[in-house]
Coordinates of C-alpha atoms in Angstrom, one line a residue:
Chain A
X1 CA 6.7 47.9 4.0
X2 CA 8.5 46.8 7.2
X3 CA 6.5 49.2 9.4
X4 CA 3.3 47.4 8.7
X5 CA 2.4 44.9 11.7
X6 CA 1.2 42.2 9.4
X7 CA 4.4 42.3 7.4
X8 CA 6.4 41.9 10.6
X9 CA 4.3 39.1 11.6
X10 CA 4.6 37.3 8.2
X11 CA 8.4 38.0 8.2
X12 CA 9.1 36.5 11.6
X13 CA 6.5 33.6 11.1
X14 CA 7.7 33.0 7.6
X15 CA 11.4 32.9 8.7
X16 CA 10.4 30.3 11.4
X17 CA 8.4 28.2 8.9
X18 CA 11.2 28.3 6.4
X19 CA 13.9 27.1 8.7
X20 CA 11.7 24.4 10.2
X21 CA 10.5 23.0 6.8
X22 CA 13.9 23.2 5.2
X23 CA 15.7 21.2 8.0
X24 CA 12.8 18.7 7.9
X25 CA 12.9 18.6 4.1
X26 CA 16.2 16.7 4.2
X27 CA 14.6 13.5 5.6
X28 CA 11.5 14.0 3.5
X29 CA 13.7 13.9 0.4
X30 CA 16.1 11.1 1.4
X31 CA 13.3 9.0 2.9
X32 CA 11.3 9.5 -0.3
X33 CA 8.4 11.1 1.5
X34 CA 7.6 14.0 -0.9
X35 CA 4.3 12.5 -1.6
X36 CA 3.5 11.8 2.2
X37 CA 4.0 15.6 2.7
X38 CA 1.7 16.3 -0.2
X39 CA -0.8 13.9 1.2
X40 CA -0.7 15.2 4.8
X41 CA -1.0 18.9 3.6
X42 CA -4.0 18.3 1.2
X43 CA -5.8 16.3 4.1
X44 CA -5.6 19.6 5.9
X45 CA -8.3 20.8 3.5
X46 CA -10.9 18.5 5.1
X47 CA -9.9 19.6 8.5
X48 CA -10.1 23.4 7.7
X49 CA -13.5 22.9 6.0
X50 CA -14.5 20.9 9.0
X51 CA -13.5 23.8 11.3
X52 CA -15.1 26.5 9.1
X53 CA -18.4 24.3 9.0
X54 CA -18.4 23.7 12.7
X55 CA -17.2 27.1 13.8
X56 CA -14.0 25.6 15.4
X57 CA -10.6 27.0 14.8
X58 CA -9.6 25.6 11.5
X59 CA -5.9 25.3 12.5
X60 CA -7.0 23.0 15.3
X61 CA -9.2 20.8 13.1
X62 CA -6.6 20.9 10.3
X63 CA -4.1 19.6 12.9
X64 CA -6.3 16.8 13.8
X65 CA -7.1 15.7 10.3
X66 CA -3.5 15.9 9.3
X67 CA -2.3 14.0 12.3
X68 CA -4.9 11.3 11.6
X69 CA -4.1 11.0 8.0
X70 CA -0.2 10.9 8.9
X71 CA -0.7 8.0 11.4
X72 CA -3.3 6.4 8.9
X73 CA -0.6 6.4 6.3
X74 CA 2.0 4.8 8.6
X75 CA -0.5 2.3 10.1
X76 CA -2.2 1.0 6.9
X77 CA 1.1 0.8 4.9
X78 CA 2.6 -1.3 7.8
X79 CA -0.5 -3.5 8.5
X80 CA -2.2 -3.8 5.1
X81 CA -0.9 -5.2 1.9
X82 CA -1.0 -1.8 0.3
X83 CA 2.0 0.4 -0.7
X84 CA 2.5 3.6 0.9
X85 CA 1.9 5.8 -2.0
X86 CA -1.4 3.9 -2.8
X87 CA -2.4 4.6 1.0
X88 CA -1.7 8.2 0.4
X89 CA -3.6 8.2 -2.8
X90 CA -6.6 6.9 -1.0
X91 CA -6.5 8.9 2.3
X92 CA -5.7 12.3 1.0
X93 CA -8.3 12.4 -1.8
X94 CA -10.9 11.1 0.7
X95 CA -10.1 14.0 3.2
X96 CA -10.1 16.5 0.4
X97 CA -13.6 15.0 -1.0
X98 CA -14.8 15.4 2.7
X99 CA -13.5 19.0 2.6
X100 CA -15.5 19.8 -0.7
X101 CA -18.8 18.4 0.8
X102 CA -18.4 20.2 4.0
X103 CA -17.5 23.5 2.4
X104 CA -20.7 23.1 0.3
X105 CA -22.7 22.1 3.4
X106 CA -21.5 25.1 5.5
X107 CA -21.7 27.5 2.4
X108 CA -18.1 28.5 3.1
X109 CA -16.7 29.3 -0.3
X110 CA -15.1 32.5 0.7
X111 CA -11.9 34.4 0.9
X112 CA -10.9 32.8 4.1
X113 CA -11.0 29.4 2.5
X114 CA -9.0 30.9 -0.5
X115 CA -6.3 32.1 1.9
X116 CA -6.0 28.6 3.6
X117 CA -5.6 27.0 0.0
X118 CA -2.9 29.5 -1.3
X119 CA -1.6 31.4 1.8
X120 CA -2.0 34.9 2.7
X121 CA 0.5 37.6 3.9
X122 CA -2.3 39.2 5.9
X123 CA -3.2 35.9 7.8
X124 CA -0.8 35.7 10.8
X125 CA -1.5 37.1 14.2
X126 CA 1.2 37.2 17.0
X127 CA -0.3 34.2 18.6
X128 CA 0.0 32.3 15.3
X129 CA 3.6 33.3 15.3
X130 CA 4.0 32.1 18.9
X131 CA 2.5 28.8 17.8
X132 CA 4.7 28.4 14.7
X133 CA 7.7 29.2 17.1
X134 CA 6.6 26.5 19.7
X135 CA 5.8 23.8 17.0
X136 CA 9.0 24.6 15.0
X137 CA 11.1 24.2 18.1
X138 CA 9.4 21.0 18.9
X139 CA 9.8 19.5 15.5
X140 CA 13.6 20.6 15.4
X141 CA 14.1 19.2 18.9
X142 CA 12.8 15.9 17.8
X143 CA 14.8 16.0 14.7
X144 CA 18.0 16.6 16.6
X145 CA 17.4 14.1 19.4
X146 CA 16.6 11.3 16.7
X147 CA 18.9 12.6 14.0
X148 CA 21.4 9.5 13.9
X149 CA 18.4 6.9 14.0
X150 CA 16.5 8.8 11.3
X151 CA 19.8 8.9 9.2
X152 CA 20.5 5.2 9.8
X153 CA 16.7 4.3 8.9
X154 CA 16.9 6.4 5.9
X155 CA 20.0 5.0 4.4
X156 CA 19.7 1.3 5.2
X157 CA 16.4 0.3 6.9
X158 CA 17.1 -3.4 7.1
X159 CA 20.4 -3.0 8.9
X160 CA 18.9 -0.3 11.2
X161 CA 16.0 -2.4 12.3
X162 CA 18.4 -5.4 12.9
X163 CA 20.5 -3.2 15.2
X164 CA 17.4 -2.7 17.4
X165 CA 16.6 0.9 16.7
X166 CA 13.3 2.1 18.0
X167 CA 11.7 2.1 14.4
X168 CA 8.1 2.8 15.4
X169 CA 8.9 5.7 17.7
X170 CA 11.1 7.3 14.9
X171 CA 8.7 6.6 12.0
X172 CA 5.5 7.8 13.6
X173 CA 7.3 10.6 15.4
X174 CA 8.5 11.9 12.2
X175 CA 5.1 11.7 10.5
X176 CA 3.4 13.5 13.6
X177 CA 6.1 16.3 13.5
X178 CA 5.6 16.8 9.7
X179 CA 1.8 17.1 10.1
X180 CA 2.2 19.6 13.0
X181 CA 4.6 21.7 11.0
X182 CA 2.4 21.6 8.0
X183 CA -0.7 22.7 9.8
X184 CA 1.1 25.7 11.4
X185 CA 2.5 26.7 7.9
X186 CA -0.7 26.6 6.0
X187 CA -2.1 30.1 6.9
X188 CA 1.0 31.7 5.3
X189 CA 2.0 29.3 2.6
X190 CA -1.4 27.5 2.0
X191 CA -2.5 23.9 1.9
X192 CA -1.7 23.4 -1.9
X193 CA 1.7 24.8 -1.7
X194 CA 3.3 23.9 1.7
X195 CA 4.6 20.6 0.6
X196 CA 6.9 22.6 -1.8
X197 CA 8.7 23.8 1.4
X198 CA 9.2 20.3 2.5
X199 CA 10.8 19.3 -0.7
X200 CA 12.5 21.9 -2.8
X201 CA 15.1 23.2 -0.2
X202 CA 16.6 19.9 0.4
X203 CA 16.4 19.0 -3.3
X204 CA 18.3 22.1 -4.0
X205 CA 20.8 21.3 -1.3
X206 CA 21.5 17.9 -2.7
X207 CA 22.6 19.5 -5.9
X208 CA 25.3 21.4 -4.2
X209 CA 26.4 19.3 -1.5
X210 CA 27.5 15.6 -1.2
X211 CA 27.2 15.5 2.7
X212 CA 24.2 15.9 4.7
X213 CA 25.6 18.8 6.7
X214 CA 26.1 20.7 3.6
X215 CA 22.7 19.8 2.2
X216 CA 20.9 20.9 5.4
X217 CA 22.8 24.2 5.4
X218 CA 22.0 25.0 1.7
X219 CA 18.6 23.8 2.4
X220 CA 18.0 26.3 5.4
X221 CA 19.4 29.1 3.4
X222 CA 17.4 28.4 0.3
X223 CA 14.2 28.0 2.5
X224 CA 14.9 31.3 4.3
X225 CA 15.7 33.2 1.1
X226 CA 12.6 32.0 -0.5
X227 CA 10.2 33.0 2.1
X228 CA 11.8 36.4 2.7
X229 CA 11.9 37.2 -1.1
X230 CA 8.5 35.6 -1.7
X231 CA 7.0 37.8 1.0
X232 CA 8.5 40.8 -0.5
X233 CA 7.2 39.9 -4.0
X234 CA 3.8 39.1 -2.5
X235 CA 3.6 42.5 -0.7
X236 CA 4.6 44.5 -3.7
X237 CA 2.5 42.8 -6.5
X238 CA -0.4 41.8 -4.3
X239 CA 0.1 38.1 -4.9
X240 CA -0.9 35.0 -2.8
X241 CA 2.3 34.6 -0.5
X242 CA 2.4 30.8 -0.9
X243 CA 2.6 31.1 -4.7
X244 CA 5.3 33.8 -4.4
X245 CA 7.3 31.8 -2.1
X246 CA 7.2 28.6 -4.0
X247 CA 8.0 30.3 -7.5
X248 CA 11.3 31.9 -5.7
X249 CA 12.1 28.4 -4.3
X250 CA 11.8 26.8 -7.8
X251 CA 14.0 29.5 -9.2
X252 CA 16.5 28.6 -6.5
X253 CA 16.4 25.1 -7.3
X254 CA 16.9 25.8 -10.9
X255 CA 20.0 27.8 -10.1
X256 CA 21.4 25.0 -7.8
X257 CA 20.8 22.4 -10.5
X258 CA 22.7 24.6 -13.1
X259 CA 25.5 25.1 -10.6
X260 CA 25.6 21.5 -9.3
X261 CA 29.1 20.0 -9.3
X262 CA 27.2 16.7 -9.7
X263 CA 26.1 17.7 -13.1
X264 CA 29.7 18.6 -14.1
X265 CA 30.9 15.2 -12.7
X266 CA 28.2 13.2 -14.6
X267 CA 29.0 15.3 -17.8
X268 CA 32.6 14.6 -17.3
X269 CA 32.1 10.9 -16.8
X270 CA 29.9 10.7 -20.0
X271 CA 32.5 12.6 -22.1
X272 CA 35.2 10.1 -20.8
X273 CA 33.0 7.3 -21.9
Chain B
X1 CA 24.8 -3.6 33.2
X2 CA 24.4 -4.3 29.4
X3 CA 27.9 -5.5 29.0
X4 CA 27.5 -8.0 31.8
X5 CA 25.3 -10.7 30.4
X6 CA 27.6 -11.4 27.3
X7 CA 30.7 -11.1 29.4
X8 CA 29.2 -13.5 32.0
X9 CA 28.2 -15.8 29.3
X10 CA 31.7 -15.9 27.9
X11 CA 33.2 -16.2 31.4
X12 CA 31.0 -19.1 32.2
X13 CA 33.0 -21.1 29.8
X14 CA 36.1 -21.1 31.7
X15 CA 38.3 -20.6 28.8
X16 CA 36.7 -23.4 26.6
X17 CA 34.5 -22.3 23.5
X18 CA 31.0 -21.7 24.2
X19 CA 28.0 -22.5 22.2
X20 CA 27.2 -19.0 20.8
X21 CA 24.3 -20.1 18.6
X22 CA 22.0 -23.0 19.4
X23 CA 19.0 -23.7 17.1
X24 CA 16.6 -26.5 18.2
X25 CA 13.9 -27.8 16.0
X26 CA 13.3 -24.4 14.4
X27 CA 10.1 -23.8 12.5
X28 CA 9.3 -20.5 10.9
X29 CA 5.9 -19.9 9.2
X30 CA 5.4 -17.3 6.5
X31 CA 1.7 -16.6 5.4
X32 CA 0.2 -20.2 5.0
X33 CA 3.4 -22.3 4.6
X34 CA 6.5 -23.0 6.6
X35 CA 9.8 -21.6 5.2
X36 CA 11.9 -23.5 7.8
X37 CA 11.0 -26.8 9.2
X38 CA 12.8 -28.5 12.1
X39 CA 16.4 -26.8 11.7
X40 CA 18.7 -28.0 14.5
X41 CA 22.3 -27.1 14.7
X42 CA 24.7 -25.4 17.1
X43 CA 27.9 -23.3 16.7
X44 CA 30.9 -22.8 19.0
X45 CA 32.6 -19.7 19.6
X46 CA 35.0 -18.7 16.9
X47 CA 33.7 -21.0 14.3
X48 CA 33.3 -20.1 10.6
X49 CA 30.0 -21.5 9.6
X50 CA 29.0 -21.4 5.9
X51 CA 25.3 -21.7 5.1
X52 CA 24.2 -22.9 1.6
X53 CA 20.9 -23.8 -0.1
X54 CA 19.1 -23.0 -3.2
X55 CA 17.2 -19.8 -3.7
X56 CA 14.2 -19.6 -1.4
X57 CA 15.5 -22.2 0.9
X58 CA 15.2 -20.0 4.0
X59 CA 18.7 -19.0 4.4
X60 CA 18.0 -15.3 4.9
X61 CA 15.0 -16.2 7.2
X62 CA 17.5 -18.3 9.4
X63 CA 19.7 -15.3 9.8
X64 CA 16.8 -13.1 10.5
X65 CA 15.7 -15.6 13.1
X66 CA 19.0 -15.4 14.7
X67 CA 18.7 -11.6 14.8
X68 CA 15.3 -11.9 16.5
X69 CA 13.5 -10.2 13.7
X70 CA 11.4 -13.2 12.8
X71 CA 9.6 -15.1 15.5
X72 CA 9.8 -19.0 15.3
X73 CA 6.5 -20.6 15.2
X74 CA 7.9 -23.6 17.0
X75 CA 11.3 -24.7 18.5
X76 CA 14.2 -22.6 20.2
X77 CA 16.8 -20.4 19.2
X78 CA 19.5 -19.2 21.5
X79 CA 22.1 -16.6 20.6
X80 CA 25.0 -15.8 23.2
X81 CA 22.8 -17.8 25.7
X82 CA 19.8 -15.5 25.2
X83 CA 16.2 -15.9 23.7
X84 CA 15.5 -13.4 20.8
X85 CA 13.5 -11.4 23.4
X86 CA 16.4 -11.0 25.6
X87 CA 18.8 -10.4 22.7
X88 CA 16.9 -7.2 21.8
X89 CA 19.1 -5.3 24.3
X90 CA 22.3 -6.9 23.3
X91 CA 22.3 -6.6 19.5
X92 CA 25.3 -4.4 19.7
X93 CA 27.3 -7.7 20.1
X94 CA 26.1 -8.9 16.5
X95 CA 27.3 -7.4 13.4
X96 CA 25.1 -7.9 10.4
X97 CA 25.5 -7.4 6.7
X98 CA 22.2 -7.9 4.7
X99 CA 22.0 -9.5 1.3
X100 CA 21.9 -6.1 -0.4
X101 CA 22.2 -2.6 1.0
X102 CA 19.8 -0.8 -1.6
X103 CA 20.8 2.7 -1.0
X104 CA 20.6 5.8 -3.3
X105 CA 24.1 6.4 -4.7
X106 CA 23.4 10.1 -4.3
X107 CA 22.7 9.8 -0.5
X108 CA 24.7 12.4 1.0
X109 CA 26.8 10.6 3.5
X110 CA 30.5 9.8 3.7
X111 CA 32.2 6.5 4.5
X112 CA 32.8 7.8 7.9
X113 CA 29.1 8.6 8.6
X114 CA 28.2 5.0 7.3
X115 CA 30.4 3.3 9.7
X116 CA 29.4 5.7 12.5
X117 CA 25.8 4.5 11.7
X118 CA 26.8 1.1 13.1
X119 CA 27.5 2.6 16.5
X120 CA 24.0 4.0 16.7
X121 CA 22.9 1.4 19.2
X122 CA 26.0 1.6 21.3
X123 CA 25.7 5.5 21.6
X124 CA 22.2 5.2 22.8
X125 CA 19.0 7.5 22.1
X126 CA 19.4 11.1 22.8
X127 CA 23.1 10.9 22.8
X128 CA 25.7 12.1 20.5
X129 CA 29.0 10.1 19.4
X130 CA 31.7 10.4 22.2
X131 CA 35.4 10.4 21.6
X132 CA 35.6 6.7 22.1
X133 CA 32.9 6.1 19.3
X134 CA 34.8 8.2 16.8
X135 CA 38.0 6.3 17.8
X136 CA 36.3 3.0 17.2
X137 CA 34.9 4.1 13.9
X138 CA 38.4 5.3 12.7
X139 CA 39.9 1.9 14.0
X140 CA 37.1 -0.2 11.9
X141 CA 37.7 1.9 8.9
X142 CA 41.5 1.5 9.0
X143 CA 40.9 -2.3 9.7
X144 CA 39.2 -2.8 6.5
X145 CA 41.8 -0.7 4.5
X146 CA 39.7 2.3 3.7
X147 CA 41.9 4.9 5.7
X148 CA 42.1 8.0 3.8
X149 CA 38.7 7.6 2.4
X150 CA 36.7 8.6 5.5
X151 CA 35.3 11.9 3.9
X152 CA 34.4 10.2 0.5
X153 CA 30.7 9.9 -0.2
X154 CA 29.8 6.3 -0.1
X155 CA 28.1 6.4 -3.5
X156 CA 31.5 7.1 -5.1
X157 CA 33.2 4.0 -3.9
X158 CA 33.4 0.9 -6.0
X159 CA 31.4 -2.3 -5.1
X160 CA 34.2 -3.9 -3.3
X161 CA 35.0 -0.7 -1.4
X162 CA 31.3 -0.4 -0.3
X163 CA 31.4 -4.0 1.0
X164 CA 34.4 -3.2 3.0
X165 CA 32.6 -0.1 4.6
X166 CA 29.6 -2.1 5.4
X167 CA 32.0 -4.8 7.0
X168 CA 33.6 -1.9 9.0
X169 CA 30.2 -0.9 10.2
X170 CA 29.3 -4.5 11.2
X171 CA 32.5 -4.7 13.3
X172 CA 32.5 -1.3 14.8
X173 CA 30.2 -2.5 17.6
X174 CA 31.3 -4.8 20.5
X175 CA 31.0 -7.7 17.9
X176 CA 31.2 -11.3 18.9
X177 CA 29.1 -12.7 16.0
X178 CA 29.1 -11.6 12.4
X179 CA 26.1 -12.5 10.4
X180 CA 27.0 -12.0 6.6
X181 CA 24.1 -12.7 4.1
X182 CA 25.8 -13.2 0.7
X183 CA 28.6 -10.6 1.4
X184 CA 30.6 -11.4 -1.8
X185 CA 27.6 -11.5 -4.2
X186 CA 28.3 -9.1 -7.3
X187 CA 31.9 -8.8 -6.5
X188 CA 34.6 -9.7 -9.1
X189 CA 37.2 -12.6 -8.3
X190 CA 39.9 -10.2 -7.2
X191 CA 37.6 -8.2 -5.0
X192 CA 36.1 -11.6 -3.4
X193 CA 39.6 -12.6 -2.6
X194 CA 40.5 -9.3 -0.9
X195 CA 37.2 -9.5 1.1
X196 CA 37.8 -13.0 2.2
X197 CA 41.4 -12.3 3.2
X198 CA 40.1 -9.3 5.2
X199 CA 37.3 -11.2 6.8
X200 CA 39.6 -14.0 8.0
X201 CA 42.1 -11.6 9.5
X202 CA 39.3 -9.8 11.4
X203 CA 37.9 -13.1 12.6
X204 CA 41.4 -14.2 13.9
X205 CA 42.2 -10.8 15.5
X206 CA 38.8 -10.3 17.1
X207 CA 38.0 -13.9 17.8
X208 CA 34.8 -13.6 15.9
X209 CA 32.1 -16.3 15.3
X210 CA 31.1 -15.9 11.6
X211 CA 27.8 -17.1 9.9
X212 CA 28.3 -16.6 6.1
X213 CA 25.4 -17.4 3.8
X214 CA 26.5 -17.7 0.2
X215 CA 25.9 -19.6 -3.1
X216 CA 29.6 -19.7 -3.6
X217 CA 30.6 -23.1 -2.5
X218 CA 34.1 -22.6 -3.5
X219 CA 34.7 -19.8 -1.2
X220 CA 33.0 -21.7 1.8
X221 CA 35.0 -25.0 0.8
X222 CA 38.3 -22.9 1.4
X223 CA 37.3 -20.8 4.5
X224 CA 34.6 -22.5 6.4
X225 CA 35.1 -24.6 9.4
X226 CA 31.6 -26.0 9.2
X227 CA 28.8 -25.9 6.6
X228 CA 25.2 -26.3 6.9
X229 CA 22.9 -27.0 3.9
X230 CA 19.2 -26.2 4.1
X231 CA 16.4 -26.3 1.8
X232 CA 13.4 -25.4 4.1
X233 CA 14.5 -28.4 6.0
X234 CA 17.9 -29.3 7.5
X235 CA 19.9 -31.4 4.9
X236 CA 23.5 -31.4 5.9
X237 CA 25.7 -30.2 8.9
X238 CA 29.4 -31.0 9.1
X239 CA 32.9 -30.1 7.8
X240 CA 33.0 -28.5 4.2
X241 CA 34.4 -31.9 2.9
X242 CA 31.7 -34.1 4.3
X243 CA 28.9 -31.7 3.2
X244 CA 30.2 -31.0 -0.4
X245 CA 30.9 -34.8 -0.7
X246 CA 27.5 -35.9 0.4
X247 CA 24.8 -37.4 -2.1
X248 CA 22.2 -35.4 0.0
X249 CA 23.4 -32.2 -1.3
X250 CA 21.9 -33.1 -4.9
X251 CA 18.7 -33.8 -3.0
X252 CA 18.8 -30.4 -1.4
X253 CA 19.5 -28.6 -4.7
X254 CA 17.3 -30.9 -6.7
X255 CA 20.0 -31.0 -9.5
X256 CA 23.1 -33.0 -10.5
X257 CA 26.6 -31.5 -10.3
X258 CA 30.2 -32.2 -9.5
X259 CA 32.0 -29.5 -7.2
X260 CA 35.4 -31.1 -7.2
X261 CA 35.6 -31.1 -11.1
X262 CA 33.9 -27.8 -11.3
X263 CA 31.4 -28.9 -13.8
X264 CA 27.7 -28.0 -13.4
X265 CA 25.5 -30.2 -15.2
X266 CA 22.1 -29.3 -13.7
X267 CA 22.0 -25.7 -14.0
X268 CA 22.0 -25.2 -10.2
X269 CA 23.3 -22.1 -8.8
X270 CA 25.6 -23.9 -6.3

C-alpha cells in the first residue's frame, strides 16, 4: 500500500492535519468551541458548492466562507444580543442551505461533492500537502506565540481582560486559524467529520492528564494514531477516509475514558461518601 | 519606560502618601439608566478601603471603572495619576480578584500555571516566562502559604486554597493597588479569618493600597481604614465607625438593622 503515490500523499498530509488539529483541539475543548468548529466546517459546504458552481477552486471558496462565518460568529456574538451558540446555529445552517441551492443550480451532485463531504484518500495532490504544511505551520506558530494569552483567556476571561490582554487579536486570530485549518483538512477528512479532529483528541487527553502539557501530548498522539490507522482501514476496506479516521478516534476516546484516572478518583470519592 | 510613570508618580510625593485613586463626580450609564451617579472620593496610598452597598448598588461597576473596563459617561477617574486610557499600559500595577472565578474544575492547569497567568502582561506578547518571572511566581505562592502545592491541579484545591491562589496571582505583578471584589464570599469563618490575616500581612509587607468590596461589614469594621457606602449614589465615606454608625446607612440599604448588636431586623444582606 505504501508504494502508491496517493497513499504517500494522504499519509503525509494526514499526519500534518492530525498534529495541527489535535494541538488546536486543546483550546477548542477548554474554550467550549466544539460547536464553533462544527459551525465553521459546515459553512465550508456553502463555499465548496459556490466553487463547484462558479468553476473556482472549492478550497479557495470554502476558505472564504469559513473565514466569513468564523468572523461573523465572533462579531455577532460580541455586538448583538445573541448567544454564540445561537449565532452559530443561524450562520452555519444558512451557509449550508446556500450550498444546497447552489449545488442544485450547478447540478453538481457528483462524486467530487461526496468526497468533500466525507473525505477521500485519493483527494490530495502534493500541492495540497504543501498547503496543509504551510497552514499548519501558521496555525501552530500562532498558537505558540499567543499560548499564554489563550490559556489565561480560556481559564478566567474576566481577569484576563482586566489585565489588559489583546483580547480581540487573540479571539479573532484563533477563529481565523481554526477556519484555515478546517478548510485545508476537508479534502481528506470531509466537511461533516473534520470537527471531530478538533474535539476528540483533546477530550481523550483530558481523560488521561490533569495538566495541559500532558493533555496536548496525548491529544497529538491520539490524533496522529487515528489518522494513520484510519487511512490504513480506509485503503484496505475502501471506506471514506474521514469516517474511518473518526471511528478510530472515537475508539481511542473510549479507551482513554475507561483508563482515566479521573474516573477512578470520582469512583473512590463516591465510595468514600 | 513602562515602569517610569508609576515610579515617577510615587517619587513626586517626596515620601508623603499620594492620592492613588481619585474619583470625581463619576457617572456610569448602562443601557437606559445610570448605575453610578455622581460618585466622588479619593484614596491615599497604603489605605484599606471597604466598599459596601446592597446588591445592584454598582460596587462591581465602580471596580471595573477603576480598571478602565467601563467608560464613565461623566466625571473623572484617576488611578495612579493616570486616566483609564493611560492606565491600559500600566495594568501590571493593579492586582484584581473578580467576584467569582467561574472555571471548569477539570481545567488542566496547576496552581503554578494559574499564578503564572498573572504575570502574562509583565512577560509581554510573543515572550516566554523568564527566570525572574518564575522566581516571582514561586515567591507569591510561598507568600500565600501554598508552597508544596505548586503542581496540584487548581480544581483539587479547597475553596479557601483557591482564593489564596487567586490572591497570589493578583500580587505576582508589580502590584501597588489590589482591587478585590467580594474575595471572602463563600468561605467559612476560619478560611475568612486566614484570608484576612494573609491579606493584612501582604498589605503591610508590600505597602499595598486595598479596595475591598464586600457584604460582610464585620470584616470591614475590623480591617478597613476607610469605608464607602454606595447605592447608585454616594451615601457615605469615612472611618468604619462613622459609616456604620450613620443613620444614612439604613437609607442606602432601605432596611432597618443594628450592626453593633448583630441583629438584622430588615432582612438586608449587610
